[in-house]
Coordinates of C-alpha atoms and ligand atoms in Angstrom, one line a residue:
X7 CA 0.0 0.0 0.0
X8 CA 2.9 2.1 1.5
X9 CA 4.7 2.0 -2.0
X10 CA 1.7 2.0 -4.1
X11 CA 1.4 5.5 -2.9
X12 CA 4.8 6.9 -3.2
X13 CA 4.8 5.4 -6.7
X14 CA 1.9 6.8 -7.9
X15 CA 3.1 10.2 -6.0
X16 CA 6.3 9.9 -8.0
X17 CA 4.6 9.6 -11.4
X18 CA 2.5 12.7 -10.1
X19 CA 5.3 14.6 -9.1
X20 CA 6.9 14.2 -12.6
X21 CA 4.1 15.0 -14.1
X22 CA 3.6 17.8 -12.6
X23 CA 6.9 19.0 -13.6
X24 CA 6.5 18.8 -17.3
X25 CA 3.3 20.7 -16.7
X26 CA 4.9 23.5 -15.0
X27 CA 3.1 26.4 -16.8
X28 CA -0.3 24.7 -16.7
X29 CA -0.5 24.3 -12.6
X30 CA 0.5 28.0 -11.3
X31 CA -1.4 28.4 -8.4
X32 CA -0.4 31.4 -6.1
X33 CA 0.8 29.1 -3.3
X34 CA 4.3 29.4 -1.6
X35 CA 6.1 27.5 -0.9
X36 CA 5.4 25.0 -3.9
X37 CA 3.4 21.6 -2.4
X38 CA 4.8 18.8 -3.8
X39 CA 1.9 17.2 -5.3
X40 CA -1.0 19.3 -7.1
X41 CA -3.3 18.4 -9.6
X42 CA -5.7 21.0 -10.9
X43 CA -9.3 20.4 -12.0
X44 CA -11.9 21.9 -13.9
X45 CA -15.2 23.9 -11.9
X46 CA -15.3 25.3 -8.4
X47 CA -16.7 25.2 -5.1
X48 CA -18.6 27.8 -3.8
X49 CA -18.4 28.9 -0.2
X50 CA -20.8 30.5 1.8
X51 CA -22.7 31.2 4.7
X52 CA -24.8 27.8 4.3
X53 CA -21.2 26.0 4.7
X54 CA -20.6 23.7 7.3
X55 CA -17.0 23.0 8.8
X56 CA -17.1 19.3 9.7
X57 CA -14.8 19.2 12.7
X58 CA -14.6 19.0 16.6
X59 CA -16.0 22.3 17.9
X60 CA -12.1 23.0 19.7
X61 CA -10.4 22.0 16.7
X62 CA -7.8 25.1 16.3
X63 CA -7.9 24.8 12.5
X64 CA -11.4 24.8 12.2
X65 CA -12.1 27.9 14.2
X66 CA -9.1 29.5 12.4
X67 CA -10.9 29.3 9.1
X68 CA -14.4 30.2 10.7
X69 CA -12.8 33.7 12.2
X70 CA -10.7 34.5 9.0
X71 CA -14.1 33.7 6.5
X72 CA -16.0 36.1 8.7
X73 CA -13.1 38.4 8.9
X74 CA -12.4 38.5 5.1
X75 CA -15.0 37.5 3.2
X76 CA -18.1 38.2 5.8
X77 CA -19.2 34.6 5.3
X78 CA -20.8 33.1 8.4
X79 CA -20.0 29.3 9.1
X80 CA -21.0 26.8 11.5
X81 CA -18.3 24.2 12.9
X82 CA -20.7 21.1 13.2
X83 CA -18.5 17.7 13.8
X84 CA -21.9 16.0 13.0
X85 CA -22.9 17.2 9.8
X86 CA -22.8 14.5 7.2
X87 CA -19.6 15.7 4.8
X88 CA -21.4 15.0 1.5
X89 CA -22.6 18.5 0.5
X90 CA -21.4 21.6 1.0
X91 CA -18.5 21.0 3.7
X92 CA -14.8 21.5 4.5
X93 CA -13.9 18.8 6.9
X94 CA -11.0 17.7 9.1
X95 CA -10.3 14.3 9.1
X96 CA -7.6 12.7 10.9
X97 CA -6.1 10.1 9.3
X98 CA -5.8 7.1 12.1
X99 CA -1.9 6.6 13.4
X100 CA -2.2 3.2 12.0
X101 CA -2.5 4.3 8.5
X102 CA 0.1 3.1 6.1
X103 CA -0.3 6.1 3.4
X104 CA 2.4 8.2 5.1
X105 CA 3.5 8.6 8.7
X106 CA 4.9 11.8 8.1
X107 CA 3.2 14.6 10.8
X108 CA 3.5 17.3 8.8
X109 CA 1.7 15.6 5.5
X110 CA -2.0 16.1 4.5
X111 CA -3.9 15.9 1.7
X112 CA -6.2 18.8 0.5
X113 CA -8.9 18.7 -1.8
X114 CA -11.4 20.5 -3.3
X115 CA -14.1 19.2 -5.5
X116 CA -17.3 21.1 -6.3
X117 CA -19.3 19.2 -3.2
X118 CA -17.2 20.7 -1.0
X119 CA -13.2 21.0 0.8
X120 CA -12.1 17.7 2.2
X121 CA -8.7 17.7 4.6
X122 CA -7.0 14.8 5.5
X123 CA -3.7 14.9 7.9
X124 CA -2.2 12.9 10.4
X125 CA -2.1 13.9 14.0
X126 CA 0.2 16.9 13.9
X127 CA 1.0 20.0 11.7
X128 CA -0.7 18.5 8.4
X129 CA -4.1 20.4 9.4
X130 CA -2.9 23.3 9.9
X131 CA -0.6 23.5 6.6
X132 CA -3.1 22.3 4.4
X133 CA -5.6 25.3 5.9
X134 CA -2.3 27.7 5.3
X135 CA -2.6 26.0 1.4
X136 CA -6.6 26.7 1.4
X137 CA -5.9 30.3 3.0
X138 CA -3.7 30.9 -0.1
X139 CA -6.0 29.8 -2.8
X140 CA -8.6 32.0 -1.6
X141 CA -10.1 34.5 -4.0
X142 CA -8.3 37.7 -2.5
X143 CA -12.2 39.7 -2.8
X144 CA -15.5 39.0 -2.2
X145 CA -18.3 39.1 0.1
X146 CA -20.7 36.7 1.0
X147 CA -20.4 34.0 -1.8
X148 CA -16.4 33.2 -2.9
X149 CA -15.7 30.3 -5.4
X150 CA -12.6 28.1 -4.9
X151 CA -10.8 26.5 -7.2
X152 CA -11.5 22.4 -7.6
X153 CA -7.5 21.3 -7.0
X154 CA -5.9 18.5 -5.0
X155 CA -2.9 18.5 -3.3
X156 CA -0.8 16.1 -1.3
X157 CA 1.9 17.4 0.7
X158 CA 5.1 17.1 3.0
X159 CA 8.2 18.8 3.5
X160 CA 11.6 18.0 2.6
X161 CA 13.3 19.3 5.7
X162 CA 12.2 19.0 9.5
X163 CA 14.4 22.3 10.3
X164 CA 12.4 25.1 8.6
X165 CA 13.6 28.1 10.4
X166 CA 13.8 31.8 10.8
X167 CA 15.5 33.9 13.2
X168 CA 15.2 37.4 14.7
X169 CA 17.3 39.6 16.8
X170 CA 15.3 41.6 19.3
X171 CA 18.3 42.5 21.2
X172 CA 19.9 45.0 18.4
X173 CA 16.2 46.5 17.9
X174 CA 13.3 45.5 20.3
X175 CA 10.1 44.6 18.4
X176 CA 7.0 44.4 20.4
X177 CA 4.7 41.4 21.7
X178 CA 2.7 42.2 18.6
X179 CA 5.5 42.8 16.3
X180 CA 6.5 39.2 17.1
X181 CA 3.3 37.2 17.0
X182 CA 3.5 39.2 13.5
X183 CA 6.7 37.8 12.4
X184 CA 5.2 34.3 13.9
X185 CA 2.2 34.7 11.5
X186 CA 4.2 35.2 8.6
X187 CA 6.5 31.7 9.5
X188 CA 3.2 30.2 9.9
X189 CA 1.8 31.2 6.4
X190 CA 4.5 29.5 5.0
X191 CA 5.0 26.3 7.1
X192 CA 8.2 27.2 8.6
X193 CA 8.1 25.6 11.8
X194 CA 11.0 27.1 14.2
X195 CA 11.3 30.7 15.3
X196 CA 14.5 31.2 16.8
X197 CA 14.5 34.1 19.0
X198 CA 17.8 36.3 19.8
X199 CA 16.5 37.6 23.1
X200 CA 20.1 38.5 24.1
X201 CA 23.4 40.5 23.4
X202 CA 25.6 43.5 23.9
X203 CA 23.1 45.6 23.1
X204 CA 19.7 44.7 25.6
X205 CA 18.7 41.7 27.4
X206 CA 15.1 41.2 26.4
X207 CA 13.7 38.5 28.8
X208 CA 12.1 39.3 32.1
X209 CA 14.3 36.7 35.0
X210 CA 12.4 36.9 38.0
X211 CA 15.7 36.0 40.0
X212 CA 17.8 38.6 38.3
X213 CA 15.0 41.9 38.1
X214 CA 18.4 44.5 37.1
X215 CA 18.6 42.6 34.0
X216 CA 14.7 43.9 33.2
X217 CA 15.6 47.5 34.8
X218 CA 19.1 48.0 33.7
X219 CA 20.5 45.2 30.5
X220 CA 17.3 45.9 28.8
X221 CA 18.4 49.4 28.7
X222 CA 20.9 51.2 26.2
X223 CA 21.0 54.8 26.7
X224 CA 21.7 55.8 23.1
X225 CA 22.8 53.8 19.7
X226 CA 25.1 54.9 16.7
X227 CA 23.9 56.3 13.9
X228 CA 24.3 54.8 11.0
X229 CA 27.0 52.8 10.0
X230 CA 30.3 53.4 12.6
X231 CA 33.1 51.3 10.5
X232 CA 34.6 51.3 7.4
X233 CA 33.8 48.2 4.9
X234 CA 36.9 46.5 7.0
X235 CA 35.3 47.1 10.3
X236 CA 37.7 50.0 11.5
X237 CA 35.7 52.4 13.8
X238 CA 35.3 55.7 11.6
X239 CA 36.5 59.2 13.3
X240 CA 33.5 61.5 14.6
X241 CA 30.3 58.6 15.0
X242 CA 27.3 60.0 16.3
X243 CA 25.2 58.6 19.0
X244 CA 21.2 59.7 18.5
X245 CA 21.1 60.4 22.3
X246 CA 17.9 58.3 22.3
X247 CA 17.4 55.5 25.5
X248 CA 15.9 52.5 23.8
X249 CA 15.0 49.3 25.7
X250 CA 12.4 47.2 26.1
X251 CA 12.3 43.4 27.4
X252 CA 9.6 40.6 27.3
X253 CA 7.9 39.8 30.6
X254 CA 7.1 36.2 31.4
X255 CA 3.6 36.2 30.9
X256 CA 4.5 38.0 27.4
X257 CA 6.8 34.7 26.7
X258 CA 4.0 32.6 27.4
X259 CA 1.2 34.2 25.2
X260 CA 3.9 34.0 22.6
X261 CA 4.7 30.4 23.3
X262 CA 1.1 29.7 23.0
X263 CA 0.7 31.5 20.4
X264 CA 3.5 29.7 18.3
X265 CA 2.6 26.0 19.9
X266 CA -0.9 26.6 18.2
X267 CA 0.7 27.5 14.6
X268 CA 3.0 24.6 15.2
X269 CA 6.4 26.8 15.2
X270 CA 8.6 25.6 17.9
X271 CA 10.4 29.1 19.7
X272 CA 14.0 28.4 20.2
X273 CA 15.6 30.9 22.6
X274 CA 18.9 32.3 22.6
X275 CA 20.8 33.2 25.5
X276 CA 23.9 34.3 24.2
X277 CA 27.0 33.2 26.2
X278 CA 30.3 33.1 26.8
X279 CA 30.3 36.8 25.0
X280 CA 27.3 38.9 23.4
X281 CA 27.1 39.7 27.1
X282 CA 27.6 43.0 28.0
X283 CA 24.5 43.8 28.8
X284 CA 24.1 41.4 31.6
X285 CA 27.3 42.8 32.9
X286 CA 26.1 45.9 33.1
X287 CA 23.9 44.9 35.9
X288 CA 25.7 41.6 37.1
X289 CA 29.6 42.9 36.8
X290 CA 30.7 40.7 39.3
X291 CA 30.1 37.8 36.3
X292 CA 32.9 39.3 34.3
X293 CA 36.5 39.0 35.1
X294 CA 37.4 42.7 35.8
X295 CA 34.7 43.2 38.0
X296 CA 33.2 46.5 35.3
X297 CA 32.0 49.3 35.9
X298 CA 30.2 48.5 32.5
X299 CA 26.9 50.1 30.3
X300 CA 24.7 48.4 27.8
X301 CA 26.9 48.6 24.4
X302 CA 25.6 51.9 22.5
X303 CA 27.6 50.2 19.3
X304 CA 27.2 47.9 17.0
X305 CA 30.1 44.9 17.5
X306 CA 31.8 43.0 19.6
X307 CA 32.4 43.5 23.3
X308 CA 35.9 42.5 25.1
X309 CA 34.0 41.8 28.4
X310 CA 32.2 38.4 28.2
X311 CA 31.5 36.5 31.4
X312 CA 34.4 35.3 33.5
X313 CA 34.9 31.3 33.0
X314 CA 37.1 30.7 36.0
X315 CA 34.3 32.1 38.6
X316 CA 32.0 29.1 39.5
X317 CA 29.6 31.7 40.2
X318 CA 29.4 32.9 36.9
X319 CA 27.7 29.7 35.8
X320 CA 25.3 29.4 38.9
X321 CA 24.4 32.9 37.7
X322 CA 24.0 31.6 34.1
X323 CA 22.0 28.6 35.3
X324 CA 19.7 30.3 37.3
X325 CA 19.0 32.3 34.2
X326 CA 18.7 28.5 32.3
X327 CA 16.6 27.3 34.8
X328 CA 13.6 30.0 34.0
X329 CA 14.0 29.8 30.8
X330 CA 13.7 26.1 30.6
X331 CA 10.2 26.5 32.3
X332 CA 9.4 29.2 29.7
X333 CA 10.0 27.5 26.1
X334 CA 8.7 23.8 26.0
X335 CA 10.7 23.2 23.1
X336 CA 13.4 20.7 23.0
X337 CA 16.5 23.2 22.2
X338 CA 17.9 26.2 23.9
X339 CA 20.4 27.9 21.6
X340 CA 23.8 29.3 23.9
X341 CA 25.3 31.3 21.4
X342 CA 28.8 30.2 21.5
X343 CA 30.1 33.0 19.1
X344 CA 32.5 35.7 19.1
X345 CA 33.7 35.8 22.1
X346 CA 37.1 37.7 22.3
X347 CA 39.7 36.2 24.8
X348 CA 41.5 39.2 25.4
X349 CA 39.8 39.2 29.1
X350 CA 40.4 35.6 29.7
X351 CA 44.2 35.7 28.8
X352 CA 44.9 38.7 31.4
X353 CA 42.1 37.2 34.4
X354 CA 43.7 35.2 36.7
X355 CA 40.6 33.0 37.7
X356 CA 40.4 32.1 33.7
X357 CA 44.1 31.4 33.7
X358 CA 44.0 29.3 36.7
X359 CA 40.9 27.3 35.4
X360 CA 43.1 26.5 32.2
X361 CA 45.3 25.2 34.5
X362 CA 43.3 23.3 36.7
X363 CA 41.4 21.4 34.3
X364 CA 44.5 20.8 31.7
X365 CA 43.5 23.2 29.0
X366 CA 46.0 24.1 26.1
X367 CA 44.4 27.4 25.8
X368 CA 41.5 30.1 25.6
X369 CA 39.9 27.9 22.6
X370 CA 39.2 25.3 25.3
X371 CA 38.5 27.2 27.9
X372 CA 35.6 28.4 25.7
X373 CA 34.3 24.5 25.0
X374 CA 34.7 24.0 28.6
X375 CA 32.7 26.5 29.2
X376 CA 30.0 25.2 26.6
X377 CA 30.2 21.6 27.6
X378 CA 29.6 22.5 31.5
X379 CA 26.6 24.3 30.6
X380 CA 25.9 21.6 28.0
X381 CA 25.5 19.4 31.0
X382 CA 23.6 21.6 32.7
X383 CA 21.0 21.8 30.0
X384 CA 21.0 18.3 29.7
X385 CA 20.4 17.2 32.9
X386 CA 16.9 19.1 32.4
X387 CA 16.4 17.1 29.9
X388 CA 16.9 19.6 27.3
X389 CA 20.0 19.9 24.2
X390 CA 22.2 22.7 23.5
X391 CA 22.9 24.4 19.9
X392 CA 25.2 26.4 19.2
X393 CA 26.7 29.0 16.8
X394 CA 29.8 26.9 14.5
X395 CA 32.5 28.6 17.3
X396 CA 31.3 26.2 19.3
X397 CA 33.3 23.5 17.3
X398 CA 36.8 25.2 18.5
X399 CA 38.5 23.7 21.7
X400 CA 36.2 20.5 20.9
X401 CA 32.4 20.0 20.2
X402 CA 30.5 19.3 23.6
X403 CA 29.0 15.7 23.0
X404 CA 25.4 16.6 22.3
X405 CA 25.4 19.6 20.2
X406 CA 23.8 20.8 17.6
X407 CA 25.9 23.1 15.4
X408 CA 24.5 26.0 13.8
X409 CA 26.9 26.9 10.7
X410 CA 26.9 31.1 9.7
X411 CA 30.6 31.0 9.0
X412 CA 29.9 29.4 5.9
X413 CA 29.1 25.8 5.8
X414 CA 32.3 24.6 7.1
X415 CA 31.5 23.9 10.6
X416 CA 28.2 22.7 9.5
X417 CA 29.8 20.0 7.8
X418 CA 32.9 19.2 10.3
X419 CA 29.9 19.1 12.7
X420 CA 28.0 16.5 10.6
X421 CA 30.8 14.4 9.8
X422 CA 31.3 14.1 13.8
X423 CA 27.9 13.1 13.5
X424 CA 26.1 16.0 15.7
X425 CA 23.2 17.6 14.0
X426 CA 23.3 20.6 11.8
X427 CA 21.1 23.6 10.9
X428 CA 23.0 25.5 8.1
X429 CA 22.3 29.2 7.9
X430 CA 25.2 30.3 6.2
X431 CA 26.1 34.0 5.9
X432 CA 25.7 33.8 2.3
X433 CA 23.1 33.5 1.2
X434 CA 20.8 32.8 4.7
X435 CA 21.3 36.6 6.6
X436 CA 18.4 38.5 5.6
X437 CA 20.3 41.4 7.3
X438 CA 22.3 41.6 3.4
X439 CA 21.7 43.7 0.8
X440 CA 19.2 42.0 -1.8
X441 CA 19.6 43.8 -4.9
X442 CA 22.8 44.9 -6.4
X443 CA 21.7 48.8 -6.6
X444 CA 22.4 49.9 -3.0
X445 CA 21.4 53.6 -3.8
X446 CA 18.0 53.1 -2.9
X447 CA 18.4 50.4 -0.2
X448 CA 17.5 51.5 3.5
X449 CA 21.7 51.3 4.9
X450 CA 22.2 47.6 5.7
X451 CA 24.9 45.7 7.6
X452 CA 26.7 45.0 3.8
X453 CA 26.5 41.7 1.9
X454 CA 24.2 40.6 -1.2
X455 CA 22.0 38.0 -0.9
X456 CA 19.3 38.7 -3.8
X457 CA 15.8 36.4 -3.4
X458 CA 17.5 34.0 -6.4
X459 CA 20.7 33.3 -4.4
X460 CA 18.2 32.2 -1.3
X461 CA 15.9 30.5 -3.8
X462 CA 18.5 28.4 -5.3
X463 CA 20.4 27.2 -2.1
X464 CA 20.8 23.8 -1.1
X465 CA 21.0 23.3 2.6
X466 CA 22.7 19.5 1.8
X467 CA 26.7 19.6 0.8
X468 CA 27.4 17.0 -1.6
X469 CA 30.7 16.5 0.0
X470 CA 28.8 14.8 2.7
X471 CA 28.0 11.1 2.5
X472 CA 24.5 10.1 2.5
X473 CA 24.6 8.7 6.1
X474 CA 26.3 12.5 7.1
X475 CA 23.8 14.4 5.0
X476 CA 21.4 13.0 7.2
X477 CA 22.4 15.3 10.2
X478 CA 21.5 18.0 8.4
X479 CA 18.4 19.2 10.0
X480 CA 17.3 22.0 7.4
X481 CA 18.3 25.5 7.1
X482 CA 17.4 28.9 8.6
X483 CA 16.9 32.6 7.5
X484 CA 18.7 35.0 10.1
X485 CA 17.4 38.8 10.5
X486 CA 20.1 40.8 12.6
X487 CA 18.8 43.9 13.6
X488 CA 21.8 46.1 14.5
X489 CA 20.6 48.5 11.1
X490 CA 17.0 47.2 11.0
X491 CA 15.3 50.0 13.0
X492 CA 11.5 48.9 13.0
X493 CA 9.5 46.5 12.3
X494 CA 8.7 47.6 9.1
X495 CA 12.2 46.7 8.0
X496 CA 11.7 43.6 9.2
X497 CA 9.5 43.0 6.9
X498 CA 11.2 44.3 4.0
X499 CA 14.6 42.7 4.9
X500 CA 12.4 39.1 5.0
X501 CA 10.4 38.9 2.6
X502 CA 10.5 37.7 0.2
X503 CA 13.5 35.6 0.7
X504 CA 11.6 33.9 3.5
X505 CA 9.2 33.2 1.0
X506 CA 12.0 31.9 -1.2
X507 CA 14.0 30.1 1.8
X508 CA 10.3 28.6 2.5
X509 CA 9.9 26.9 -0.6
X510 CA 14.0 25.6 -0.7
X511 CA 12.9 24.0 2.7
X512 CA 9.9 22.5 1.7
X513 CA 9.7 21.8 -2.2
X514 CA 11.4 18.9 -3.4
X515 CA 14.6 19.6 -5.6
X516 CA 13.0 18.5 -8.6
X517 CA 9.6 20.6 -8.5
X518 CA 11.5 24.1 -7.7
X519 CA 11.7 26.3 -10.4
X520 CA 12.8 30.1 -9.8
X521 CA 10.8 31.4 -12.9
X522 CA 7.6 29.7 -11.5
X523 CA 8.5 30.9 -8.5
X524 CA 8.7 34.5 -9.4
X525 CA 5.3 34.2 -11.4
X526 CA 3.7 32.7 -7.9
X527 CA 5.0 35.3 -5.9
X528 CA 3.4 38.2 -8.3
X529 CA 0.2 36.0 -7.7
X530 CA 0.6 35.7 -4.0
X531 CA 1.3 39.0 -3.5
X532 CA -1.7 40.2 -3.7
X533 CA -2.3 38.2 -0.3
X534 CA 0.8 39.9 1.4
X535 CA -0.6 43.4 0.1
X536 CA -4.2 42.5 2.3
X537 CA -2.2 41.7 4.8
X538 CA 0.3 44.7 4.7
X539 CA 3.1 43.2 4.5
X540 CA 6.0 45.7 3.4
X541 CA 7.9 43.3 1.4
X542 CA 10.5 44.0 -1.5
X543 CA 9.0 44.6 -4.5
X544 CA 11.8 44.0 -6.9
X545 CA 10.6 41.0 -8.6
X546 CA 6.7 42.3 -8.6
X547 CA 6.0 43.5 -12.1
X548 CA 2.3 43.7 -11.9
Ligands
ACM14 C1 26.6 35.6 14.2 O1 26.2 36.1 13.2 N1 27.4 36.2 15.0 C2 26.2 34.3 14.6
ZN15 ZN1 38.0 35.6 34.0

């Protein structure tokens, strides 16, 4: 039965491959299956959504038809699904058409909208899929195109990041940014709540990290080094505090909020470095003891926290411990990168720890530093990851490595056999330039990464054996915030290479195409334009 499918799928897939032009439907990222039919079905307030009355999906639809369209449905999970229906079926665990969580099969004939998933994300993609092919007017009465569709991703990992540190975004901003991950089945926000520049989470044992590290005074303006990083003479600071921090009952609508959009939040607390604004309230954590202020600058701090003070990582677990209550998820990100050891190679704690425990140097001081919070971490049952600096001085022994210097350390990491998320520099920071023509560009951190370069990537190095690619968990856009001043850059720094990145995570190599791609996203941006998205309208030629 089990290879019936696939093969049948297979022949589909190919299919639908040599019928590219004839099966645009404004739907991103690309499912992997779709066949389109001729007629419609016609949705209105006589409707009935066949599904449990708590069903998350169901009432999802019912809010965003009256919202949109001002059609009024009734969830009914006994109405016979024969006539006039969308329903929710759950295909039973036993089923031997595809185990996969995340698939579902959605289809649309003129009777009515049948949805069948397994227990898991498939609902909810397969509504993201129907929310897509919605007419973008109408009132009352909308028709919907008779399609089918059968779906799964190609990668677990389908991730995007955002620094709230550099620039703090609001509770809304972020439930925003979760929305838009949502819409196209990405399922892992990784959230920079830490760094130099503000420490955004509220820890109830620690309140001067809400009143005093979530706090910068004032920030540069503009850009305050030359293209190879050396400060420039006369910088100007705007003389503007800016702060802001996430209180705990904040994390957990936003937890919530996530869980029930099946996007897993993975914090980051950054450590050893990226630390300066802890310090600033905590000083006694570093190893000369401060006086030290939130960084007003963009860069690296010397001071990071002082790893020969066994107080130092009571502090930091006490900060672990709260945050392991917080996020549910399995991973809590540590940072891990650039961290200068210009402290550590004049502090005589740090020099006596390399001594005590037989380190060659400052390189293992930092994995010792990793691995004894690793075990930390573990021991609440949770795993670390960390940036690819994590993989100097010695990888701690359950790790997962997230590779931004390249794909180097991703796949060092993955021939050690530790998991990898690659989000390479080039092209995964959506903090880059994305079109060649700065001149019109709000000022951004440097780079180019243009939406074909995203498009285009392949998370998996061939150098990599088969058994090695499979460590590689997926990929990840990365939005640092250091020159993204609102959240209205946000939005045009993401998209649409997260819509791009989206579909590289999801489609299968061989039914991505970046023409048909561009001609979906002139289709589909008519959805982002309801929904006021301020993406980048290069490739829109409507
Ligand atoms: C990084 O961009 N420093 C991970
Ligand atoms: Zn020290």
């Amino acid at each position: 039965m089990k290879i019936r499918f696939f093969f049948i799928l297979s022949i589909a897939v190919k299919f639908l491959t040599a019928q590219e032009e004839k099966t645009v439907l404004p739907i991103i990222p690309q499912p992997n299956y779709i066949s389109v039919n001729s007629g419609y079905f016609s949705l209105s307030d006589t409707t009935v959504i066949v599904a449990g009355k708590d069903l998350f999906e169901a009432n999802y639809l019912k809010n965003y038809l009256k919202e949109n369209y001002d059609i009024d449905v009734r969830i009914d999970p006994t109405y016979p699904p024969f006539k006039n229906f969308i329903s929710f079926l759950s295909i039973l665990s036993n089923s031997t058409e595809s185990p996969d969580p995340e698939f579902y099969d959605l289809k649309v004939t003129k009777k009515g909208i049948s949805i069948r998933s397994n227990a898991g994300a498939g609902s909810f993609y397969a509504l993201q899929t129907l929310l897509q092919m919605l007419p973008l007017e109408g009132s009352k009465r909308i028709n919907v195109t008779n399609f089918q569709i059968f779906d799964s991703p190609r990668y677990k990992w389908r991730g995007m990041h955002l620094d709230c540190s550099r620039h703090f975004f609001t509770k809304e901003e972020v439930k925003k940014y979760i929305d838009y991950l949502a819409m196209y089945k990405m399922n892992v926000f990784h959230w920079h709540l830490t760094d130099d520049q503000g420490w955004r989470i509220e820890i109830k044992k620690y309140p001067l990290l809400t009143t005093i590290s979530s706090q910068r005074k004032e920030t540069v303006v503009g850009k305050p080094v030359d293209t190879r990083g050396k400060p420039l003479p006369g910088v100007k600071y705007d003389g503007k505090p800016h702060g802001g921090f996430y209180s705990q009952e904040d994390i957990k609508e936003i937890v919530a909020y996530a869980e029930a959009r099946h996007v897993t939040i993975v914090p980051e607390i950054e450590m050893p470095g990226h630390s300066l604004a802890a310090l600033a309230a905590y000083p006694q954590y570093s190893c000369t003891g401060g006086p030290f202020e939130t960084y007003t600058t963009w860069g690296v701090s010397d001071d990071v926290y002082c790893a020969g003070n066994d107080s130092t990582f009571h502090f930091i677990e006490d900060i672990l411990s709260e945050v392991i209550g917080l996020f549910p998820g399995k991973y809590i990100h540590i940072g891990g990168d650039e961290c200068p050891k210009v402290r550590w190679k004049k502090c005589q704690k740090c020099q006596s720890r390399i001594k005590d425990e037989h380190l060659a140097d400052e390189n293992e001081l930092q994995s010792y530093f990793i691995k004894r919070i690793e075990k930390y971490i573990n021991s609440n049952s949770r795993q670390i990851i960390g940036w690819d600096e994590i993989l100097e001085g010695g990888l701690a022994p359950n790790a997962t490595v997230m590779s931004w210097r390249g794909t180097k350390g991703g796949i060092a990491a993955a021939k050690q056999q530790h998991n990898v998320i690659m989000t390479p520099g080039k092209p995964c920071y959506f903090d880059h330039y994305q079109v060649k023509d700065r001149s019109k560009e709000p000022l951004a951190i440097g780079g180019f990464n243009p939406v074909d370069s995203v498009y285009n990537y392949d998370p998996t190095p061939k150098s990599l054996s088969i058994s090695e690619q499979n460590f590689i968990l997926g990929a990840q856009g990365n939005v640092w915030t250091e020159y993204i001043l609102n959240f209205k850059q946000v939005e045009y720094m993401s998209m649409p290479r997260m819509s791009a990145l989206s579909e590289t995570l999801w489609t299968k190599t061989e039914n991505k195409n970046f023409k048909n791609f561009l001609t979906r996203l002139n289709l589909h941006s008519g959805l982002l334009d309801k929904r006021k998205v301020n993406y980048a309208k290069h490739f829109i030629t409507k």
